[in-house]
Amino acid sequence: MASINYATKEINCKLVYYGPGMCGKTSNLQYIHKASAAKCGEMVSLATPGERTLYFDFLPIQMAEIRGFSVKFGLYTVPGQVLYNATRKLVLRGADGVVFVADSQWEIMQENVESLQNLKDNLTEYNSKLEELPYVIQYNKRDMSEVAPVAYMDYLLNTGGVPAFEAVAVDGRGVYTTMATLCRYVIRDLVHRFESGSF
Amino acid sequence: MTTTPITRPERTFGILHALTLGTLLFMGALCAIPLRMVLPAVQNLPLPAFTAAALWGVEVVLYALFAGLWSRQALLTVLGIGLGVATRLAANLLIFLLLRVELGTLFKTDNTYWLFHLWSIVLTGLIFLLAYKALIEDLCAILVPTATTATASKKFAFNDKAAAPAAEATAPPLPTAKPVKHVAPSATMTPIFVTDTKKSEEKVSTLLAPPEGFVPVTPLAGVTGTISLPAKVVLDSVPEAKNLLLANSTVHVPMSYLLPQLPRGTAWLTWQQVFERGLGVTEQGEARKDTEYQGRWVRIPPKYFVPQLAQSYFTAKKTPPRWMSLPEVPQEAEIRFE
């Protein structure tokens, strides 16, 4: 749930990067942090020596000014490993938008499906539904040798027909497009809820 | 196990312990002085004689309970009362001496220092609790020989070396169990493991099985086609079957089992489902036997069957969520990075 500070004229939104282990969630944030250092704050990351996120990554970023309010997004990643579900659930709490990062490799298809289902299950525990939350899908690691066709991944993961993007997060390909698209939908949703009085 | 009686040094230690902690009495008395100083009105509060007597009675019962609880001996219970009252009087005496109050008031029940007495009771009780536990136990050991064993049994002691052989000789023989001949297991002793080599840091061998919560599929009615897979896919799951399958051969899997599993990302079929139409015949014309693999699971990654399917299988009607149809916010164009 976004927070609005009328005194400082700030809107803070929470975006969560969700997906199976090693799919490139942290790589997304690292690229944004590296390439947009002027707009970003300090990136907080807690990872194992194997570069697996242990708790979560956090990157604050200032994006735009909407109706006189400065909009800030807090980008979070979740640990992808199955056993860290409690942490995932905790990070997911109060999210305003989700980027589901899928690994495009054939071998990871089942993990992608399971992770998406896990996302839905965790949102259900917060009395929410994925369909109610602005979210986009990123098909990451498109540069790998054995990747599934986008049509098949769409069939597996994008049942709602939401925006989906091919990406190579380590090179930055598709990273900004994914985030900017989600940010726009989050802003639209926020403004709509604010105007309709449901905020 | 036998127990050794309390030794003499332990007894003296208890008495010394009590005497040492008795200094707390003096310290407590010192602590009592400020109370009197701070609350001068205390001495003017009236206290009925029967209330004072009742308090003394409660105190005596408490001493008796302490002593009785520790020793579980009637004699020691009485001794506890005596010790408690003596300590109480000693505490009072010290306190009154320090406060320069005349000794005559010490034994009176109608004095006005009831709060002071209450403080004295608490103080004495605590000292009694701390200091005289060991003393009572030791006195108990000296005065009542039967109580010695009861107290000593709570303590750990090694068996006496000399007594040990005798104790063993008198011990009843242990019951002997009948020797059991272990039969060799009939099932194969070679566990089937699949090692996940794609993630170098997770080289953990796991028994090949469908994921938790897997629900076996029912074949799609009216679907008769097959998908050709390299036999290697089956052998990856059931490596012992290499005597039946050649790695470079092809296996034809019924589509009716694969299509319902498309949304899973990976298909899981049993050996029977994969070889629904049999394994064919041997060179001698006999049917190949595969009974030992009947219950085994075969994991079929999507890359082996999805490319063979028409794209029409992957087109489904999608209903966009509500938030996708919201009108644009004018300033949202500012959201850009480049």
Coordinates of C-alpha atoms in Angstrom, one line a residue:
Chain A
M1 CA 0.0 0.0 0.0
A2 CA 1.5 3.3 -1.1
S3 CA 2.0 6.0 1.5
I4 CA 1.4 9.6 0.8
N5 CA 3.2 12.3 2.9
Y6 CA 1.3 15.6 2.4
A7 CA 3.9 17.5 4.4
T8 CA 6.8 16.6 2.2
K9 CA 4.6 16.1 -0.9
E10 CA 5.9 12.6 -1.4
I11 CA 4.3 9.4 -2.6
N12 CA 6.2 6.2 -1.7
C13 CA 5.3 3.0 -3.6
K14 CA 6.6 -0.5 -3.1
L15 CA 7.5 -2.6 -6.1
V16 CA 8.5 -6.3 -5.6
Y17 CA 10.5 -8.4 -8.0
Y18 CA 9.3 -11.9 -7.7
G19 CA 10.4 -15.1 -9.3
P20 CA 12.2 -18.4 -8.9
G21 CA 15.8 -18.7 -7.6
M22 CA 18.6 -17.3 -9.8
C23 CA 16.2 -15.9 -12.4
G24 CA 17.8 -12.4 -12.3
K25 CA 15.7 -10.4 -9.8
T26 CA 18.8 -8.9 -8.1
S27 CA 20.4 -8.4 -11.5
N28 CA 17.5 -6.1 -12.5
L29 CA 18.1 -4.0 -9.4
Q30 CA 21.8 -4.0 -9.8
Y31 CA 21.6 -2.7 -13.3
I32 CA 19.1 0.0 -12.4
H33 CA 21.4 1.0 -9.5
K34 CA 24.5 1.1 -11.7
A35 CA 22.9 2.9 -14.7
S36 CA 20.7 5.4 -12.8
A37 CA 22.9 6.3 -9.9
A38 CA 21.7 9.9 -9.8
K39 CA 18.1 8.9 -9.2
C40 CA 18.8 6.0 -6.9
G41 CA 19.6 5.8 -3.3
E42 CA 21.9 3.3 -1.7
M43 CA 21.2 -0.3 -2.6
V44 CA 20.8 -2.7 0.3
S45 CA 21.6 -6.3 -0.5
L46 CA 22.0 -9.3 1.7
A47 CA 23.2 -12.3 -0.3
T48 CA 25.1 -15.6 0.1
P49 CA 28.5 -16.1 -1.4
G50 CA 26.7 -17.9 -4.3
E51 CA 25.0 -14.6 -5.1
R52 CA 21.7 -15.9 -3.9
T53 CA 19.5 -13.3 -2.1
L54 CA 19.3 -14.3 1.5
Y55 CA 16.7 -11.8 2.7
F56 CA 15.9 -9.2 0.2
D57 CA 17.4 -6.4 -1.9
F58 CA 16.1 -2.9 -1.6
L59 CA 16.7 0.0 -3.9
P60 CA 15.0 3.4 -3.5
I61 CA 14.5 5.4 -6.7
Q62 CA 12.9 8.7 -7.5
M63 CA 10.9 8.5 -10.7
A64 CA 8.5 11.3 -11.4
E65 CA 6.4 14.1 -10.2
I66 CA 2.6 13.5 -10.4
R67 CA 0.3 16.4 -9.6
G68 CA 2.9 18.2 -7.5
F69 CA 3.9 15.1 -5.6
S70 CA 7.3 13.5 -5.9
V71 CA 6.8 9.8 -6.5
K72 CA 9.4 7.5 -5.0
F73 CA 9.6 3.8 -5.7
G74 CA 11.1 1.3 -3.3
L75 CA 12.3 -1.7 -5.4
Y76 CA 12.4 -5.0 -3.5
T77 CA 13.5 -8.5 -4.5
V78 CA 12.5 -11.6 -2.7
P79 CA 14.7 -14.7 -2.1
G80 CA 13.7 -17.2 -4.8
Q81 CA 14.6 -20.4 -3.0
V82 CA 11.6 -22.5 -2.0
L83 CA 12.4 -22.6 1.7
Y84 CA 12.4 -18.9 2.1
N85 CA 8.7 -18.5 1.7
A86 CA 8.2 -16.7 5.0
T87 CA 10.6 -14.0 3.9
R88 CA 8.9 -13.8 0.5
K89 CA 5.5 -13.3 2.1
L90 CA 6.9 -10.6 4.4
V91 CA 8.5 -8.7 1.5
L92 CA 5.3 -9.0 -0.5
R93 CA 3.3 -7.4 2.1
G94 CA 2.0 -4.0 1.1
A95 CA 3.3 -4.2 -2.4
D96 CA 1.8 -1.8 -4.9
G97 CA 3.1 -3.6 -8.0
V98 CA 5.0 -6.8 -8.9
V99 CA 7.4 -7.7 -11.6
F100 CA 7.4 -11.4 -12.1
V101 CA 10.8 -12.4 -13.4
A102 CA 10.8 -15.7 -15.2
D103 CA 13.8 -17.6 -16.3
S104 CA 13.5 -18.4 -20.0
Q105 CA 15.5 -21.6 -19.9
W106 CA 13.6 -24.7 -20.7
E107 CA 14.9 -26.4 -17.6
I108 CA 13.4 -23.8 -15.3
M109 CA 9.9 -23.8 -16.7
Q110 CA 8.5 -25.9 -13.8
E111 CA 10.1 -23.6 -11.3
N112 CA 8.6 -20.6 -13.1
V113 CA 5.1 -22.1 -12.8
E114 CA 5.6 -23.0 -9.2
S115 CA 6.9 -19.6 -8.3
L116 CA 4.0 -17.9 -10.0
Q117 CA 1.6 -20.1 -8.1
N118 CA 3.5 -19.3 -4.9
L119 CA 3.0 -15.6 -5.6
K120 CA -0.7 -16.1 -6.0
D121 CA -0.9 -18.2 -2.8
N122 CA 1.1 -15.7 -0.8
L123 CA -1.2 -12.8 -2.0
T124 CA -4.2 -14.9 -1.1
E125 CA -3.0 -15.0 2.4
Y126 CA -3.1 -11.2 2.4
N127 CA -6.7 -11.4 1.1
S128 CA -5.5 -10.1 -2.2
K129 CA -5.3 -11.4 -5.8
L130 CA -2.7 -11.1 -8.4
E131 CA -5.2 -9.8 -10.9
E132 CA -6.1 -6.9 -8.6
L133 CA -2.4 -5.8 -8.3
P134 CA -0.6 -4.1 -11.2
Y135 CA 2.0 -6.6 -12.4
V136 CA 4.2 -7.2 -15.4
I137 CA 6.2 -10.2 -16.5
Q138 CA 9.7 -10.3 -17.6
Y139 CA 11.1 -13.2 -19.6
N140 CA 14.7 -12.9 -18.5
K141 CA 17.9 -14.6 -19.8
R142 CA 16.9 -14.5 -23.4
D143 CA 20.5 -14.6 -24.3
M144 CA 20.9 -18.2 -23.1
S145 CA 21.3 -21.0 -25.6
E146 CA 18.2 -23.1 -24.8
V147 CA 15.3 -20.8 -24.1
A148 CA 11.6 -21.5 -24.5
P149 CA 9.6 -19.6 -27.1
V150 CA 7.8 -16.5 -25.8
A151 CA 4.5 -18.0 -27.0
Y152 CA 4.9 -21.0 -24.7
M153 CA 6.0 -18.8 -21.7
D154 CA 3.0 -16.6 -22.3
Y155 CA 0.8 -19.7 -22.2
L156 CA 2.4 -20.9 -19.0
L157 CA 2.7 -17.6 -17.1
N158 CA 0.7 -14.8 -18.6
T159 CA -2.8 -16.0 -18.3
G160 CA -4.0 -12.5 -17.7
G161 CA -2.5 -11.0 -20.8
V162 CA -0.5 -8.4 -18.9
P163 CA 2.5 -6.7 -20.4
A164 CA 5.4 -9.1 -20.8
F165 CA 9.0 -8.2 -21.8
E166 CA 12.0 -10.1 -23.0
A167 CA 15.1 -9.2 -21.1
V168 CA 18.7 -9.8 -20.4
A169 CA 19.0 -8.2 -17.0
V170 CA 22.8 -8.5 -16.7
D171 CA 23.1 -6.3 -19.9
G172 CA 20.2 -4.1 -19.0
R173 CA 18.1 -5.2 -22.0
G174 CA 14.4 -4.9 -21.1
V175 CA 15.1 -3.8 -17.5
Y176 CA 14.0 -0.2 -17.8
T177 CA 11.0 -1.0 -20.0
T178 CA 9.8 -3.5 -17.5
M179 CA 10.1 -1.2 -14.6
A180 CA 8.8 1.9 -16.3
T181 CA 5.7 0.0 -17.6
L182 CA 5.0 -1.2 -14.1
C183 CA 5.5 2.2 -12.6
R184 CA 3.0 3.7 -15.0
Y185 CA 0.4 1.1 -14.1
V186 CA 1.0 1.6 -10.4
I187 CA 0.6 5.3 -10.8
R188 CA -2.6 4.9 -12.8
D189 CA -3.9 2.5 -10.2
L190 CA -2.9 4.8 -7.4
V191 CA -4.5 7.9 -8.9
H192 CA -7.7 5.9 -9.7
R193 CA -8.0 4.7 -6.2
F194 CA -7.3 8.1 -4.8
E195 CA -9.9 9.7 -7.0
S196 CA -12.5 7.0 -6.3
G197 CA -11.9 7.3 -2.6
S198 CA -10.8 3.8 -2.1
F199 CA -7.3 4.7 -1.1
Chain B
M1 CA 23.5 -48.1 42.4
T2 CA 24.6 -47.6 46.0
T3 CA 24.9 -44.3 47.8
T4 CA 27.6 -43.1 50.1
P5 CA 26.7 -41.3 53.4
I6 CA 27.4 -37.6 53.8
T7 CA 31.0 -37.1 54.8
R8 CA 32.0 -35.1 57.8
P9 CA 33.5 -32.1 55.9
E10 CA 30.1 -31.7 54.2
R11 CA 28.4 -31.3 57.5
T12 CA 30.8 -28.7 58.8
F13 CA 30.5 -26.9 55.5
G14 CA 26.8 -26.6 56.1
I15 CA 27.3 -25.1 59.6
L16 CA 30.0 -22.8 58.4
H17 CA 27.8 -21.8 55.5
A18 CA 25.1 -20.8 57.9
L19 CA 27.4 -18.8 60.1
T20 CA 28.9 -17.0 57.1
L21 CA 25.5 -16.1 55.8
G22 CA 24.5 -15.0 59.2
T23 CA 26.4 -11.8 58.5
L24 CA 23.5 -11.0 56.2
L25 CA 21.5 -10.6 59.3
F26 CA 23.6 -7.8 60.4
M27 CA 23.5 -6.3 56.9
G28 CA 19.7 -6.6 56.9
A29 CA 19.5 -4.9 60.2
L30 CA 21.5 -2.0 58.8
C31 CA 19.1 -1.9 55.9
A32 CA 16.3 -1.6 58.3
I33 CA 17.5 1.7 59.8
P34 CA 16.7 3.9 56.9
L35 CA 13.1 2.6 56.9
R36 CA 12.7 3.9 60.4
M37 CA 14.4 7.1 59.5
V38 CA 12.3 7.8 56.4
L39 CA 9.0 6.8 58.0
P40 CA 8.9 8.3 61.5
A41 CA 5.1 8.0 61.5
V42 CA 5.5 4.2 61.5
Q43 CA 6.0 4.1 65.2
N44 CA 2.7 5.8 65.9
L45 CA 0.6 3.3 64.0
P46 CA -1.5 1.2 66.3
L47 CA -1.3 -2.6 66.1
P48 CA -3.8 -4.8 68.0
A49 CA -2.4 -7.5 70.2
F50 CA -4.1 -10.3 68.5
T51 CA -2.8 -9.2 65.1
A52 CA 0.7 -9.2 66.3
A53 CA 0.2 -12.7 67.8
A54 CA -1.3 -13.9 64.5
L55 CA 1.7 -12.6 62.6
W56 CA 4.0 -14.4 65.1
G57 CA 2.0 -17.5 64.5
V58 CA 2.2 -17.3 60.8
E59 CA 5.9 -16.8 61.0
V60 CA 6.3 -19.8 63.2
V61 CA 4.3 -22.0 60.8
L62 CA 6.4 -20.8 57.9
Y63 CA 9.6 -21.8 59.7
A64 CA 8.1 -25.2 60.5
L65 CA 7.1 -25.6 56.8
F66 CA 10.5 -24.7 55.6
A67 CA 12.2 -27.1 57.9
G68 CA 9.6 -29.8 57.4
L69 CA 9.7 -29.5 53.6
W70 CA 13.5 -29.9 53.5
S71 CA 13.9 -32.6 56.1
R72 CA 10.5 -34.4 56.0
Q73 CA 11.2 -35.2 59.6
A74 CA 9.0 -34.3 62.6
L75 CA 12.0 -33.6 64.8
L76 CA 13.6 -31.3 62.2
T77 CA 10.3 -29.5 61.8
V78 CA 10.3 -28.7 65.5
L79 CA 14.0 -27.8 65.3
G80 CA 13.1 -25.4 62.4
I81 CA 10.6 -23.6 64.5
G82 CA 13.2 -23.1 67.2
L83 CA 15.8 -21.9 64.7
G84 CA 13.4 -19.6 63.0
V85 CA 12.2 -18.0 66.2
A86 CA 15.8 -17.7 67.5
T87 CA 16.9 -16.1 64.3
R88 CA 13.9 -13.8 64.4
L89 CA 14.7 -12.7 67.9
A90 CA 18.3 -12.2 67.1
A91 CA 17.3 -10.1 64.1
N92 CA 15.0 -8.0 66.2
L93 CA 17.6 -7.7 68.9
L94 CA 20.2 -6.4 66.5
I95 CA 17.8 -4.0 64.8
F96 CA 16.5 -2.6 68.1
L97 CA 20.0 -2.3 69.4
L98 CA 21.0 -0.4 66.4
L99 CA 18.0 1.8 66.7
R100 CA 18.6 2.4 70.4
V101 CA 15.2 1.2 71.3
E102 CA 14.8 -0.3 74.8
L103 CA 14.8 -4.0 74.9
G104 CA 11.6 -4.1 76.8
T105 CA 9.6 -3.6 73.7
L106 CA 11.1 -6.6 72.0
F107 CA 8.8 -9.2 73.5
K108 CA 5.7 -7.0 73.8
T109 CA 2.9 -7.6 71.3
D110 CA 1.2 -4.3 71.7
N111 CA 4.1 -2.2 70.6
T112 CA 3.5 0.3 67.8
Y113 CA 6.3 -0.9 65.5
W114 CA 4.2 -3.3 63.4
L115 CA 5.6 -2.3 60.1
F116 CA 9.0 -2.6 61.5
H117 CA 8.1 -6.1 62.7
L118 CA 6.8 -7.0 59.2
W119 CA 10.1 -5.9 57.7
S120 CA 11.9 -8.0 60.3
I121 CA 9.8 -11.0 59.5
V122 CA 10.7 -10.8 55.8
L123 CA 14.3 -10.3 56.5
T124 CA 14.5 -13.2 58.9
G125 CA 12.6 -15.4 56.6
L126 CA 15.0 -14.7 53.8
I127 CA 18.0 -15.3 56.0
F128 CA 16.5 -18.4 57.3
L129 CA 15.8 -19.6 53.8
L130 CA 19.3 -19.0 52.6
A131 CA 21.4 -19.7 55.6
Y132 CA 19.8 -22.6 57.5
K133 CA 18.9 -25.0 54.8
A134 CA 22.3 -26.7 54.8
L135 CA 22.5 -26.4 58.6
I136 CA 19.1 -28.2 59.0
E137 CA 20.1 -30.9 56.6
D138 CA 23.4 -31.5 58.5
L139 CA 21.7 -31.5 61.8
C140 CA 19.2 -33.9 60.4
A141 CA 22.1 -36.2 59.2
I142 CA 23.6 -36.1 62.7
L143 CA 20.5 -36.5 64.8
V144 CA 18.4 -38.8 62.6
P145 CA 20.4 -41.5 60.9
T146 CA 17.5 -42.6 58.6
A147 CA 17.2 -39.1 57.3
T148 CA 20.8 -39.2 56.2
T149 CA 20.1 -41.7 53.5
A150 CA 17.1 -39.7 52.3
T151 CA 19.2 -36.6 52.0
A152 CA 22.2 -38.3 50.5
S153 CA 20.2 -40.1 47.9
K154 CA 19.7 -36.8 46.1
K155 CA 23.4 -36.4 45.6
F156 CA 25.5 -38.1 43.0
A157 CA 28.1 -40.6 44.2
F158 CA 30.2 -43.2 42.4
N159 CA 29.9 -46.8 43.4
D160 CA 32.3 -48.1 45.9
K161 CA 34.9 -50.2 44.0
A162 CA 35.0 -52.9 46.7
A163 CA 31.3 -53.1 46.8
A164 CA 30.8 -53.2 43.1
P165 CA 31.7 -56.9 42.4
A166 CA 29.4 -57.9 45.3
A167 CA 26.6 -55.8 43.9
E168 CA 27.1 -57.5 40.5
A169 CA 27.1 -60.9 42.0
T170 CA 23.8 -60.3 43.8
A171 CA 22.2 -58.7 40.8
P172 CA 19.6 -60.7 39.0
P173 CA 20.6 -62.0 35.6
L174 CA 19.6 -59.9 32.6
P175 CA 17.0 -61.4 30.3
T176 CA 18.6 -62.7 27.1
A177 CA 17.0 -62.1 23.8
K178 CA 16.7 -64.9 21.1
P179 CA 19.2 -64.4 18.3
V180 CA 17.5 -63.2 15.2
K181 CA 18.7 -64.2 11.7
H182 CA 18.4 -61.2 9.4
V183 CA 17.1 -62.1 6.0
A184 CA 18.7 -60.4 3.0
P185 CA 16.3 -57.9 1.4
S186 CA 14.8 -59.0 -1.9
A187 CA 14.6 -55.6 -3.4
T188 CA 17.4 -53.9 -5.2
M189 CA 19.8 -52.1 -3.0
T190 CA 20.9 -49.6 -5.5
P191 CA 19.1 -46.3 -4.8
I192 CA 18.0 -44.3 -7.8
F193 CA 19.3 -40.7 -7.6
V194 CA 19.3 -37.9 -10.0
T195 CA 21.8 -35.2 -9.6
D196 CA 20.9 -31.7 -10.5
T197 CA 24.0 -30.5 -12.3
K198 CA 22.6 -27.3 -13.7
K199 CA 23.1 -25.4 -10.5
S200 CA 26.6 -26.0 -9.4
E201 CA 26.1 -25.0 -5.8
E202 CA 23.1 -27.2 -5.4
K203 CA 24.6 -30.6 -6.2
V204 CA 22.2 -32.4 -3.9
S205 CA 21.0 -35.8 -4.9
T206 CA 17.3 -36.3 -4.6
L207 CA 15.1 -39.2 -5.2
L208 CA 13.3 -38.6 -8.5
A209 CA 9.7 -38.0 -7.8
P210 CA 7.0 -35.5 -8.9
P211 CA 6.8 -32.3 -6.9
E212 CA 4.8 -32.1 -3.7
G213 CA 1.1 -31.9 -4.3
F214 CA 1.4 -33.5 -7.7
V215 CA -2.0 -34.8 -9.0
P216 CA -1.7 -37.6 -11.7
V217 CA -3.5 -36.7 -14.9
T218 CA -6.2 -38.6 -16.6
P219 CA -5.5 -39.0 -20.3
L220 CA -7.4 -36.7 -22.7
A221 CA -10.2 -38.5 -24.5
G222 CA -10.1 -38.6 -28.2
V223 CA -6.3 -37.8 -28.5
T224 CA -4.5 -40.6 -30.2
G225 CA -1.2 -39.1 -31.4
T226 CA 2.3 -39.7 -30.0
I227 CA 5.3 -37.5 -29.4
S228 CA 8.7 -38.8 -30.2
L229 CA 11.3 -38.4 -27.5
P230 CA 14.9 -39.6 -27.3
A231 CA 15.1 -42.7 -25.0
K232 CA 17.7 -40.7 -23.1
V233 CA 14.9 -38.7 -21.5
V234 CA 13.5 -41.9 -20.0
L235 CA 17.0 -43.2 -19.1
D236 CA 17.7 -39.9 -17.2
S237 CA 14.8 -40.9 -14.9
V238 CA 15.3 -44.6 -14.9
P239 CA 19.0 -45.3 -15.5
E240 CA 18.8 -49.0 -14.7
A241 CA 16.6 -49.5 -17.7
K242 CA 19.6 -49.2 -20.1
N243 CA 19.4 -53.0 -20.6
L244 CA 16.0 -52.4 -22.2
L245 CA 16.5 -49.1 -24.0
L246 CA 19.2 -47.8 -26.2
A247 CA 20.1 -44.2 -25.4
N248 CA 20.0 -43.1 -29.1
S249 CA 16.7 -44.8 -29.8
T250 CA 13.3 -43.1 -29.8
V251 CA 10.4 -43.5 -27.5
H252 CA 6.8 -42.6 -28.6
V253 CA 4.8 -41.1 -25.7
P254 CA 1.1 -40.8 -26.0
M255 CA 0.0 -37.2 -26.4
S256 CA -3.1 -37.9 -24.4
Y257 CA -0.9 -37.9 -21.3
L258 CA 1.3 -34.9 -22.2
L259 CA -1.3 -32.4 -23.3
P260 CA -3.1 -32.2 -19.9
Q261 CA 0.3 -31.4 -18.3
L262 CA 1.2 -28.5 -20.6
P263 CA 0.5 -25.9 -17.9
R264 CA 2.9 -27.5 -15.5
G265 CA 6.0 -26.7 -17.4
T266 CA 7.2 -30.3 -17.0
A267 CA 5.4 -33.5 -17.7
W268 CA 5.6 -36.5 -15.2
L269 CA 4.5 -39.8 -16.5
T270 CA 4.8 -43.3 -15.0
W271 CA 6.7 -46.0 -16.8
Q272 CA 3.4 -47.7 -17.7
Q273 CA 2.1 -44.5 -19.3
V274 CA 5.2 -44.0 -21.3
F275 CA 5.2 -47.6 -22.5
E276 CA 1.5 -48.0 -22.7
R277 CA 1.9 -49.9 -26.0
G278 CA 4.6 -52.2 -24.7
L279 CA 8.3 -52.3 -25.2
G280 CA 8.3 -54.5 -28.2
V281 CA 9.8 -57.9 -28.6
T282 CA 13.3 -59.3 -28.2
E283 CA 15.3 -60.8 -31.0
Q284 CA 14.0 -64.1 -29.9
G285 CA 10.5 -62.9 -30.4
E286 CA 9.6 -62.7 -26.7
A287 CA 7.9 -59.7 -25.1
R288 CA 10.4 -57.5 -23.2
K289 CA 9.8 -57.6 -19.5
D290 CA 9.8 -54.4 -17.6
T291 CA 7.8 -55.2 -14.4
E292 CA 10.5 -53.9 -12.1
Y293 CA 10.2 -50.4 -13.5
Q294 CA 6.4 -50.2 -13.4
G295 CA 6.1 -47.8 -10.5
R296 CA 8.8 -45.5 -11.6
W297 CA 8.3 -41.8 -12.6
V298 CA 9.7 -40.4 -15.8
R299 CA 10.3 -36.6 -15.9
I300 CA 9.9 -35.1 -19.4
P301 CA 11.2 -31.6 -19.7
P302 CA 9.1 -29.4 -22.0
K303 CA 11.9 -28.8 -24.5
Y304 CA 11.4 -32.4 -25.7
F305 CA 7.8 -32.2 -26.5
V306 CA 6.7 -28.5 -26.7
P307 CA 8.5 -27.8 -30.0
Q308 CA 6.6 -30.7 -31.6
L309 CA 3.2 -29.3 -30.7
A310 CA 1.3 -26.9 -32.9
Q311 CA 1.2 -23.3 -31.6
S312 CA -2.6 -23.5 -31.4
Y313 CA -2.2 -25.5 -28.2
F314 CA -0.7 -22.4 -26.6
T315 CA -3.3 -19.9 -27.5
A316 CA -5.8 -19.3 -24.9
K317 CA -8.3 -16.5 -24.4
K318 CA -6.9 -14.0 -21.9
T319 CA -8.9 -11.6 -19.8
P320 CA -6.9 -8.5 -19.0
P321 CA -7.2 -7.3 -15.4
R322 CA -9.1 -4.2 -14.5
W323 CA -6.1 -2.0 -13.8
M324 CA -4.9 -2.4 -17.4
S325 CA -7.9 -0.5 -18.7
L326 CA -7.4 2.6 -16.4
P327 CA -6.9 5.9 -18.2
E328 CA -3.5 7.3 -18.5
V329 CA -2.2 9.9 -16.0
P330 CA -0.9 12.9 -17.9
Q331 CA 2.3 13.2 -16.0
E332 CA 3.1 9.5 -16.2
A333 CA 5.2 10.2 -19.4
E334 CA 7.8 11.6 -17.0
I335 CA 8.4 8.1 -15.8
R336 CA 11.4 7.3 -17.9
F337 CA 15.1 6.6 -17.3
E338 CA 16.9 7.5 -20.4

